[in-house]
């Protein structure tokens, strides 16, 4: 097992649109981030993952890029970016950029040229067919869009305004590598690669089986982990990644552990770690994720351990409970009511003492919660809006009320409500009108109330991050589950040379007893009132033996 800085790092994800607005237009921006670098340095994280900041018409909040070489005007200018990079480095924070290379915006010049004529040199930059197949798009509807001018259809696995790039075309790949080198030459520290497992498509483009409850075929078998994926990633590694000292994490939906390992095994020269999805896919219903189902803890532990164990011999995993595509962790896996503080700390302790690289999503360190959406007018996310149209308006599967409840518990906008900085108007996020509503609980849940409060959730994260930096065992130790069949207890050990850590976390709102006697001394807990063999609701303890 080789040691590496990116294995030892803790990453903080910023969704720039919702982080901090410096100019009062209601949208977060780069200067807003710069003014919060002290906050992040104080928290102790090592790396910032910036969700996309490139020029974009914002069909999918920046995941639809119209110019890879320009900064989104809402966020500022390239000068602001250069300043952010320099100042972040001065604050000992690395910057990892989002790389969205499976698709562009339909407003990207390549696509504008691509649809001009079939003999345009850029035509083959995208995937055009005379006839569509039955594939459905991730955001609903067909994955093919008709273009009248060409009398052809183009593939878009996501929104209509997000045409998929044709990675079979070497010119596309070369242009993407060139763009990546441009950012690396500026001095960025790595890439988080958006749906990178989807760049190689099965060139037969066959019809796909239609899942129950769906209208279109699920193209996953033909779009994920395709025939040339490893050839492409190894080429990217040769052409770009190997030339710099970078942190790379691939977003890889749809992969089994065995398949994912091929992306990250050290001797394969592809990526360093992946984001897996098994543990955030356990609470769906008959119509995808839109349900009220809660995650079962036994299944969650199984899903997490499958990846942890799978990566133990030459591979690396990322650890996360939420991000910009997921609801808030404390609402989803914990209790965002009476036990919010305890349960936010309990989730944090459980995650941050595991094996892998932990990610903190903005506001998670404050215990920010899901938002209660009372009208579809409040929603901004294209996925939610399309799903509402499909399941409420067109197919009458859910009532308006039911779907709003589903959105309030599973929708992506929960993660995108503005960061809660203080108890002033709009949570201190903006002096203007925020692009999406602020969660009204900002009066009590905000950074200003927590940074100087020693027992706050923020300072608990700070302690956990410092512990990871102080103990190799937390980074590199083997991890083994205890009480795997318990529905309320998340318990495990870590072992490294002669050291041992035992974690016992009560993920329920009732008292839990256990028979084991942990070795060593108390390392960290979210409630100092510790009784042997007993955990109060959401109490979590970790013991350390040398
Ligand atoms: C995954 C990103 O995380 C998500 O926000 C986006 O909508 C899709 N990829 C499409 O880029």
Coordinates of C-alpha atoms and ligand atoms in Angstrom, one line a residue:
X1 CA 0.0 0.0 0.0
X2 CA 1.6 3.2 -1.2
X3 CA 1.1 6.4 0.8
X4 CA -0.1 9.5 -1.1
X5 CA -1.1 13.0 -0.1
X6 CA -4.5 12.6 -1.7
X7 CA -5.2 9.5 0.5
X8 CA -4.5 11.6 3.5
X9 CA -6.6 14.6 2.4
X10 CA -10.0 15.8 3.4
X11 CA -12.0 17.4 0.6
X12 CA -14.5 20.2 0.9
X13 CA -17.0 20.6 -2.0
X14 CA -18.2 24.0 -3.0
X15 CA -21.2 24.5 -5.2
X16 CA -20.3 28.0 -6.2
X17 CA -23.8 29.2 -7.1
X18 CA -25.0 28.6 -3.5
X19 CA -21.8 29.3 -1.5
X20 CA -21.4 33.1 -1.1
X21 CA -22.5 36.1 -3.1
X22 CA -20.1 39.0 -3.1
X23 CA -21.9 41.4 -5.5
X24 CA -25.6 41.2 -4.5
X25 CA -26.9 39.6 -7.6
X26 CA -28.3 36.6 -5.6
X27 CA -25.8 34.1 -7.1
X28 CA -22.6 32.9 -5.3
X29 CA -19.4 33.8 -7.0
X30 CA -15.6 33.5 -7.0
X31 CA -15.0 36.6 -4.9
X32 CA -17.5 35.2 -2.4
X33 CA -15.4 32.0 -2.1
X34 CA -12.2 34.0 -1.7
X35 CA -13.7 35.9 1.2
X36 CA -14.4 32.6 3.0
X37 CA -11.0 30.9 2.6
X38 CA -10.2 31.7 6.2
X39 CA -13.3 29.7 7.3
X40 CA -12.2 26.7 5.3
X41 CA -8.6 26.9 6.4
X42 CA -9.8 27.0 10.0
X43 CA -11.9 23.9 9.4
X44 CA -8.7 22.2 8.4
X45 CA -9.7 20.7 5.1
X46 CA -6.9 20.2 2.5
X47 CA -8.7 20.4 -0.9
X48 CA -11.6 22.3 -2.4
X49 CA -13.6 20.6 -5.1
X50 CA -15.2 23.4 -7.1
X51 CA -18.3 22.3 -8.9
X52 CA -18.2 23.8 -12.5
X53 CA -17.3 27.5 -12.8
X54 CA -16.9 27.5 -16.6
X55 CA -19.1 29.6 -19.0
X56 CA -22.5 28.0 -19.1
X57 CA -26.1 28.8 -19.9
X58 CA -27.0 27.0 -16.7
X59 CA -29.5 24.5 -17.9
X60 CA -27.9 22.2 -15.3
X61 CA -26.1 24.8 -13.2
X62 CA -22.8 24.7 -14.9
X63 CA -22.7 21.0 -15.8
X64 CA -23.5 22.2 -19.3
X65 CA -20.4 24.0 -20.4
X66 CA -20.4 26.4 -23.4
X67 CA -16.7 27.4 -23.1
X68 CA -14.1 25.4 -21.2
X69 CA -11.7 28.3 -21.3
X70 CA -13.9 31.0 -19.8
X71 CA -15.5 31.6 -16.3
X72 CA -19.2 31.8 -16.0
X73 CA -20.1 35.5 -16.0
X74 CA -22.3 35.1 -12.9
X75 CA -19.3 33.9 -11.0
X76 CA -16.7 36.5 -12.2
X77 CA -13.8 36.6 -14.5
X78 CA -10.6 34.6 -15.2
X79 CA -8.8 37.1 -13.1
X80 CA -11.0 36.2 -10.2
X81 CA -10.2 32.6 -10.8
X82 CA -6.5 33.2 -10.8
X83 CA -6.8 35.2 -7.6
X84 CA -8.8 32.4 -6.0
X85 CA -6.2 29.8 -7.0
X86 CA -3.4 31.9 -5.7
X87 CA -5.1 32.8 -2.4
X88 CA -6.3 29.2 -1.9
X89 CA -2.7 28.0 -2.1
X90 CA -1.7 30.7 0.3
X91 CA -4.3 29.3 2.7
X92 CA -2.9 25.8 2.2
X93 CA -5.9 24.7 0.2
X94 CA -5.7 22.9 -3.1
X95 CA -8.2 23.4 -5.9
X96 CA -9.7 20.5 -7.7
X97 CA -11.8 21.5 -10.8
X98 CA -14.9 19.7 -12.1
X99 CA -14.2 18.2 -15.5
X100 CA -17.4 17.7 -17.5
X101 CA -16.2 15.9 -20.5
X102 CA -19.1 13.5 -21.3
X103 CA -21.1 16.3 -22.8
X104 CA -21.1 20.0 -23.4
X105 CA -23.8 22.6 -23.6
X106 CA -25.7 22.8 -26.9
X107 CA -24.4 26.4 -26.9
X108 CA -20.7 25.3 -27.1
X109 CA -19.2 26.3 -30.4
X110 CA -18.4 22.7 -31.2
X111 CA -22.1 21.8 -31.1
X112 CA -23.2 25.0 -32.9
X113 CA -20.8 23.9 -35.8
X114 CA -21.8 20.3 -35.4
X115 CA -25.4 20.9 -36.3
X116 CA -24.6 23.2 -39.2
X117 CA -24.2 20.4 -41.7
X118 CA -23.2 16.8 -41.9
X119 CA -19.9 17.6 -43.6
X120 CA -18.9 20.2 -41.0
X121 CA -15.6 19.2 -39.4
X122 CA -17.3 19.4 -36.0
X123 CA -20.3 17.3 -37.0
X124 CA -18.6 14.2 -35.7
X125 CA -17.8 15.8 -32.4
X126 CA -21.2 14.6 -31.2
X127 CA -23.3 11.5 -31.6
X128 CA -25.7 11.8 -34.5
X129 CA -28.1 9.1 -35.8
X130 CA -30.7 9.0 -38.6
X131 CA -33.0 7.1 -36.2
X132 CA -33.2 7.2 -32.4
X133 CA -33.3 4.0 -30.3
X134 CA -35.5 3.7 -27.2
X135 CA -33.0 5.0 -24.7
X136 CA -34.3 7.3 -21.9
X137 CA -32.3 10.3 -20.6
X138 CA -31.3 10.6 -17.0
X139 CA -33.4 13.7 -16.7
X140 CA -36.5 12.2 -18.3
X141 CA -37.8 11.7 -21.8
X142 CA -36.0 10.3 -24.8
X143 CA -32.2 10.5 -24.9
X144 CA -32.4 11.6 -28.5
X145 CA -33.3 15.0 -29.8
X146 CA -34.4 15.7 -33.4
X147 CA -32.6 18.4 -35.3
X148 CA -34.7 19.7 -38.2
X149 CA -31.8 21.2 -40.1
X150 CA -29.9 17.9 -40.4
X151 CA -32.9 15.6 -40.2
X152 CA -30.9 13.6 -37.6
X153 CA -31.1 13.0 -33.9
X154 CA -28.3 13.7 -31.4
X155 CA -27.7 11.8 -28.2
X156 CA -28.1 13.5 -24.8
X157 CA -27.8 11.2 -21.8
X158 CA -28.8 14.2 -19.6
X159 CA -30.7 17.3 -20.6
X160 CA -31.6 18.2 -24.2
X161 CA -29.2 21.0 -23.9
X162 CA -26.4 18.6 -22.9
X163 CA -25.4 16.8 -26.1
X164 CA -22.9 13.9 -25.5
X165 CA -19.5 14.2 -27.0
X166 CA -18.3 11.6 -29.4
X167 CA -15.2 10.2 -27.7
X168 CA -14.6 7.8 -30.6
X169 CA -13.4 10.8 -32.5
X170 CA -9.7 11.4 -31.7
X171 CA -10.0 15.1 -32.4
X172 CA -12.5 15.4 -29.6
X173 CA -10.2 13.7 -27.2
X174 CA -7.2 15.8 -28.2
X175 CA -9.2 19.0 -27.8
X176 CA -10.3 17.9 -24.3
X177 CA -6.7 16.9 -23.3
X178 CA -5.5 20.3 -24.5
X179 CA -8.1 22.0 -22.4
X180 CA -7.2 20.0 -19.3
X181 CA -3.5 20.9 -19.8
X182 CA -4.5 24.6 -20.0
X183 CA -6.0 24.3 -16.4
X184 CA -3.1 22.2 -15.1
X185 CA -0.6 24.7 -16.4
X186 CA -2.4 27.4 -14.4
X187 CA -1.6 25.3 -11.3
X188 CA -4.8 23.6 -10.4
X189 CA -4.4 20.5 -8.3
X190 CA -6.7 18.0 -9.8
X191 CA -10.0 17.0 -11.4
X192 CA -13.3 15.6 -10.3
X193 CA -14.5 13.9 -13.4
X194 CA -18.2 14.1 -14.1
X195 CA -19.9 10.8 -15.1
X196 CA -16.5 9.7 -16.5
X197 CA -17.7 6.0 -16.6
X198 CA -20.1 7.1 -19.4
X199 CA -17.7 8.4 -22.0
X200 CA -17.3 5.2 -24.1
X201 CA -20.6 4.0 -25.6
X202 CA -21.4 0.7 -27.1
X203 CA -21.2 1.5 -30.8
X204 CA -24.1 -0.8 -31.7
X205 CA -26.6 1.5 -30.0
X206 CA -29.1 -1.3 -29.4
X207 CA -32.5 -0.8 -27.8
X208 CA -32.4 -1.2 -24.1
X209 CA -34.7 -3.1 -21.7
X210 CA -37.5 -0.9 -20.3
X211 CA -37.6 -1.1 -16.5
X212 CA -40.9 -1.5 -14.7
X213 CA -42.6 1.9 -14.2
X214 CA -40.5 3.5 -17.0
X215 CA -41.4 4.6 -20.4
X216 CA -38.0 4.5 -22.1
X217 CA -35.2 1.9 -22.1
X218 CA -32.4 2.2 -19.5
X219 CA -29.2 2.6 -21.6
X220 CA -26.8 1.9 -18.7
X221 CA -25.5 -1.4 -20.1
X222 CA -24.5 0.4 -23.3
X223 CA -23.4 3.8 -21.9
X224 CA -21.6 2.9 -18.7
X225 CA -18.2 1.2 -18.6
X226 CA -18.2 0.9 -22.3
X227 CA -15.7 -1.0 -24.5
X228 CA -13.0 1.7 -24.8
X229 CA -13.3 3.3 -21.4
X230 CA -9.9 2.1 -20.2
X231 CA -8.2 2.9 -23.4
X232 CA -9.5 6.4 -23.2
X233 CA -8.6 6.9 -19.5
X234 CA -5.1 5.5 -20.1
X235 CA -4.6 7.8 -23.0
X236 CA -5.9 10.8 -20.9
X237 CA -3.4 9.7 -18.2
X238 CA -0.5 9.6 -20.7
X239 CA -1.5 12.9 -22.3
X240 CA -2.4 14.9 -19.2
X241 CA -2.6 13.4 -15.8
X242 CA 0.8 11.8 -15.6
X243 CA 2.5 15.1 -16.4
X244 CA 1.3 16.8 -13.2
X245 CA 0.9 15.9 -9.6
X246 CA -2.8 15.7 -9.5
X247 CA -5.7 14.5 -7.4
X248 CA -8.3 12.7 -9.6
X249 CA -11.6 11.3 -8.6
X250 CA -14.0 9.8 -11.2
X251 CA -17.7 10.0 -10.7
X252 CA -18.6 6.5 -11.8
X253 CA -22.3 5.6 -11.5
X254 CA -23.3 2.1 -12.4
X255 CA -20.0 0.3 -11.6
X256 CA -19.5 -2.8 -9.5
X257 CA -16.5 -2.9 -7.2
X258 CA -14.7 -5.3 -9.5
X259 CA -15.2 -3.0 -12.5
X260 CA -14.4 0.2 -10.5
X261 CA -11.1 -1.3 -9.4
X262 CA -9.9 -1.2 -12.9
X263 CA -10.2 2.6 -12.9
X264 CA -8.1 3.0 -9.7
X265 CA -5.6 0.2 -9.3
X266 CA -2.3 1.9 -9.0
X267 CA -0.5 0.0 -11.8
X268 CA -3.2 0.7 -14.4
X269 CA -2.4 4.5 -14.6
X270 CA -6.0 5.7 -14.9
X271 CA -7.6 7.6 -11.9
X272 CA -6.9 7.7 -8.2
X273 CA -10.3 7.2 -6.7
X274 CA -13.9 6.9 -7.6
X275 CA -17.3 8.1 -6.3
X276 CA -19.5 5.1 -5.8
X277 CA -23.3 5.1 -5.6
X278 CA -24.4 1.9 -4.0
X279 CA -24.9 3.5 -0.5
X280 CA -26.9 6.4 -1.9
X281 CA -29.2 4.2 -4.0
X282 CA -30.9 2.3 -1.2
X283 CA -34.0 4.5 -0.6
X284 CA -35.6 4.6 -4.0
X285 CA -39.1 3.4 -4.9
X286 CA -41.1 2.3 -8.0
X287 CA -40.3 5.5 -9.8
X288 CA -36.6 6.0 -9.3
X289 CA -35.5 7.9 -6.3
X290 CA -38.9 9.7 -5.8
X291 CA -40.1 8.0 -2.7
X292 CA -40.4 8.4 1.0
X293 CA -38.4 5.2 1.7
X294 CA -35.6 5.6 4.3
X295 CA -32.3 3.8 4.0
X296 CA -32.0 0.6 6.0
X297 CA -28.8 0.7 8.1
X298 CA -27.9 -2.9 7.6
X299 CA -28.0 -2.5 3.8
X300 CA -26.1 0.8 4.1
X301 CA -23.3 -0.8 6.0
X302 CA -23.1 -3.7 3.5
X303 CA -22.9 -1.3 0.6
X304 CA -20.2 0.8 2.2
X305 CA -18.1 -2.2 3.3
X306 CA -18.3 -3.8 -0.1
X307 CA -16.3 -0.9 -1.4
X308 CA -14.0 -0.4 1.6
X309 CA -13.0 -4.1 1.5
X310 CA -12.8 -4.1 -2.3
X311 CA -10.3 -1.3 -2.3
X312 CA -8.1 -2.7 0.5
X313 CA -5.7 -4.3 -1.9
X314 CA -4.6 -1.6 -4.3
X315 CA -7.4 0.8 -5.0
X316 CA -8.9 3.8 -3.2
X317 CA -12.4 4.9 -2.4
X318 CA -14.0 8.2 -1.6
X319 CA -16.3 8.6 1.5
X320 CA -19.3 10.8 1.3
X321 CA -22.9 11.0 2.6
X322 CA -24.0 14.0 0.6
X323 CA -23.0 16.3 -2.3
X324 CA -24.8 18.7 -4.7
X325 CA -26.8 15.8 -6.2
X326 CA -28.0 14.3 -2.9
X327 CA -30.3 15.4 -0.1
X328 CA -28.8 16.6 3.1
X329 CA -27.2 13.8 5.1
X330 CA -28.6 14.7 8.5
X331 CA -32.2 14.7 7.1
X332 CA -31.7 11.5 5.1
X333 CA -29.7 9.3 7.4
X334 CA -30.1 11.0 10.7
X335 CA -32.7 13.2 12.5
X336 CA -33.1 16.8 11.5
X337 CA -35.4 17.5 14.4
X338 CA -34.9 17.0 18.1
X339 CA -31.6 15.1 17.7
X340 CA -30.1 17.2 14.8
X341 CA -26.9 18.1 16.5
X342 CA -26.2 14.7 17.9
X343 CA -27.1 12.9 14.8
X344 CA -25.0 15.2 12.5
X345 CA -22.0 14.6 14.7
X346 CA -22.8 10.9 14.8
X347 CA -22.8 10.6 11.0
X348 CA -19.6 12.7 10.8
X349 CA -17.8 10.5 13.3
X350 CA -18.9 7.3 11.6
X351 CA -17.8 8.6 8.1
X352 CA -14.6 10.3 9.1
X353 CA -13.0 7.4 10.9
X354 CA -13.5 5.1 7.9
X355 CA -11.0 4.1 5.3
X356 CA -10.9 6.3 2.2
X357 CA -10.8 10.0 1.4
X358 CA -13.7 11.9 3.1
X359 CA -15.6 14.6 1.4
X360 CA -17.5 17.4 3.3
X361 CA -20.3 19.1 1.3
X362 CA -20.8 22.8 2.0
X363 CA -23.1 23.2 5.0
X364 CA -22.7 19.6 6.1
X365 CA -20.3 20.8 8.7
X366 CA -23.1 23.0 10.1
X367 CA -25.7 20.3 10.1
X368 CA -27.7 22.0 7.4
X369 CA -31.0 20.2 6.6
X370 CA -33.3 19.5 3.7
X371 CA -35.7 22.3 2.7
X372 CA -39.5 21.9 2.8
X373 CA -40.7 22.7 -0.7
X374 CA -44.3 23.7 -0.8
X375 CA -44.7 24.5 -4.5
X376 CA -42.9 23.3 -7.7
X377 CA -42.4 27.1 -8.3
X378 CA -39.7 27.0 -5.6
X379 CA -37.7 24.2 -7.4
X380 CA -34.8 25.1 -9.6
X381 CA -33.3 21.7 -10.5
X382 CA -34.0 20.4 -14.0
X383 CA -34.2 16.9 -12.7
X384 CA -36.9 17.8 -10.2
X385 CA -38.9 19.9 -12.6
X386 CA -38.8 17.2 -15.3
X387 CA -39.7 14.5 -12.9
X388 CA -42.7 16.5 -11.5
X389 CA -43.9 17.0 -15.1
X390 CA -43.6 13.3 -15.8
X391 CA -45.0 11.9 -12.6
X392 CA -47.6 14.5 -11.6
X393 CA -48.7 16.4 -14.7
X394 CA -48.4 13.7 -17.5
X395 CA -48.8 10.4 -15.8
X396 CA -50.7 11.3 -12.6
X397 CA -48.7 8.8 -10.5
X398 CA -48.2 11.2 -7.6
X399 CA -50.4 14.1 -6.4
X400 CA -48.7 17.6 -6.3
X401 CA -48.4 17.2 -2.5
X402 CA -46.9 13.7 -2.7
X403 CA -44.3 14.7 -5.2
X404 CA -43.4 17.9 -3.3
X405 CA -42.8 15.6 -0.3
X406 CA -40.6 13.4 -2.4
X407 CA -38.7 16.4 -3.7
X408 CA -38.3 17.7 -0.1
X409 CA -36.7 14.4 0.9
X410 CA -34.8 13.3 -2.2
X411 CA -34.4 16.2 -4.5
X412 CA -31.1 17.8 -5.4
X413 CA -32.2 21.3 -4.5
X414 CA -32.1 20.4 -0.9
X415 CA -28.3 20.6 -1.2
X416 CA -28.4 23.7 -3.2
X417 CA -30.2 26.1 -0.9
X418 CA -27.8 28.9 0.1
X419 CA -25.0 28.3 2.6
X420 CA -26.1 29.6 6.0
X421 CA -23.4 32.0 7.1
X422 CA -25.2 34.0 9.9
X423 CA -28.7 35.0 11.1
X424 CA -28.9 38.2 9.1
X425 CA -31.2 38.5 6.1
X426 CA -30.8 35.6 3.5
X427 CA -28.4 33.9 6.0
X428 CA -25.7 36.3 5.0
X429 CA -25.4 34.6 1.6
X430 CA -26.5 37.6 -0.4
X431 CA -27.7 41.2 0.0
X432 CA -29.9 40.6 -3.1
X433 CA -32.6 38.1 -3.9
X434 CA -31.2 34.6 -3.7
X435 CA -31.5 32.5 -6.9
X436 CA -33.1 29.7 -4.7
X437 CA -34.8 30.1 -1.4
X438 CA -32.8 30.1 1.8
X439 CA -33.8 27.5 4.4
X440 CA -35.8 29.4 7.0
X441 CA -33.9 27.6 9.8
X442 CA -30.8 29.8 9.1
X443 CA -31.7 31.8 12.2
X444 CA -30.5 29.0 14.3
X445 CA -28.4 26.9 11.9
X446 CA -25.5 29.1 10.7
X447 CA -21.8 29.3 10.6
X448 CA -21.5 32.4 12.8
X449 CA -23.2 30.6 15.7
X450 CA -20.8 27.6 15.4
X451 CA -17.3 28.7 14.5
X452 CA -16.5 30.0 18.0
X453 CA -18.7 27.5 19.9
X454 CA -16.4 24.7 21.0
X455 CA -19.2 22.1 21.1
X456 CA -20.7 22.9 17.7
X457 CA -21.0 20.5 14.7
X458 CA -18.4 22.7 12.9
X459 CA -15.9 22.2 15.6
X460 CA -16.7 18.5 15.8
X461 CA -15.8 18.2 12.1
X462 CA -12.7 20.2 12.8
X463 CA -11.6 17.8 15.5
X464 CA -12.3 14.8 13.2
X465 CA -10.3 16.3 10.4
X466 CA -7.4 17.0 12.8
X467 CA -7.5 13.4 14.1
X468 CA -7.2 12.0 10.6
X469 CA -4.2 14.2 10.0
X470 CA -2.6 13.0 13.2
X471 CA -3.2 9.3 12.9
X472 CA -2.1 7.1 9.9
X473 CA -4.4 4.4 11.2
X474 CA -7.4 6.5 10.2
X475 CA -6.1 6.8 6.7
X476 CA -4.5 3.5 6.1
X477 CA -5.8 1.0 8.7
X478 CA -7.9 -2.0 7.7
X479 CA -11.6 -1.6 8.4
X480 CA -13.8 -4.4 9.7
X481 CA -17.5 -4.2 10.6
X482 CA -18.9 -5.2 14.0
X483 CA -22.5 -6.1 14.7
X484 CA -23.2 -6.2 11.0
X485 CA -26.9 -7.2 11.5
X486 CA -27.7 -4.4 13.9
X487 CA -30.3 -2.0 12.5
X488 CA -29.4 0.8 14.9
X489 CA -25.6 0.4 15.5
X490 CA -22.9 1.3 13.0
X491 CA -19.8 -0.2 14.6
X492 CA -16.4 -1.1 13.2
X493 CA -12.7 -1.5 14.0
X494 CA -9.6 -0.1 12.3
X495 CA -6.3 -1.9 12.6
X496 CA -2.8 -0.7 11.6
X497 CA 0.4 -2.3 12.9
X498 CA -0.2 -2.6 16.7
X499 CA -2.8 0.2 16.7
X500 CA -6.5 -0.2 16.9
X501 CA -9.6 2.0 16.8
X502 CA -13.1 0.9 17.7
X503 CA -16.0 3.0 16.6
X504 CA -19.5 2.5 18.0
X505 CA -22.2 4.8 16.7
X506 CA -25.9 4.7 17.5
X507 CA -27.8 5.7 14.3
X508 CA -31.2 5.6 16.1
X509 CA -33.3 7.7 18.4
X510 CA -33.4 5.0 21.1
X511 CA -30.8 3.8 23.6
X512 CA -28.6 0.9 22.3
X513 CA -26.6 -1.6 24.3
X514 CA -23.7 -3.7 23.2
X515 CA -21.6 -6.4 24.9
X516 CA -18.1 -5.6 23.5
X517 CA -15.5 -3.9 25.7
X518 CA -13.5 -1.6 23.4
X519 CA -9.7 -1.6 23.9
X520 CA -7.8 1.6 24.7
X521 CA -8.9 5.1 25.6
X522 CA -11.7 7.3 24.4
X523 CA -10.5 9.1 21.3
X524 CA -13.6 11.2 20.4
X525 CA -17.3 11.3 21.2
X526 CA -20.2 13.5 20.5
X527 CA -21.4 13.2 24.2
X528 CA -18.8 13.0 26.9
X529 CA -21.3 11.4 29.3
X530 CA -20.2 7.9 28.3
X531 CA -21.7 4.8 30.0
X532 CA -20.0 1.4 29.2
X533 CA -21.9 -0.8 26.9
X534 CA -24.6 1.8 26.3
X535 CA -25.2 4.5 23.8
X536 CA -27.8 7.2 24.1
X537 CA -29.8 8.2 21.0
X538 CA -27.2 9.2 18.2
X539 CA -24.3 8.9 20.6
X540 CA -21.1 7.9 19.0
X541 CA -17.8 6.9 20.6
X542 CA -14.4 6.0 19.2
X543 CA -11.6 4.3 21.3
X544 CA -7.9 4.2 20.4
X545 CA -5.4 1.7 21.5
X546 CA -1.7 1.9 20.7
Ligands
LIG1 C1 -23.3 14.5 -12.4 C2 -23.3 15.8 -11.7 O1 -22.9 15.6 -10.4 C3 -24.7 16.3 -11.8 O2 -24.9 17.4 -11.0 C4 -25.0 16.6 -13.3 O3 -26.4 17.0 -13.4 C5 -24.8 15.4 -14.2 N1 -23.6 14.7 -13.8 C6 -24.7 15.8 -15.6 O4 -23.5 16.5 -15.8

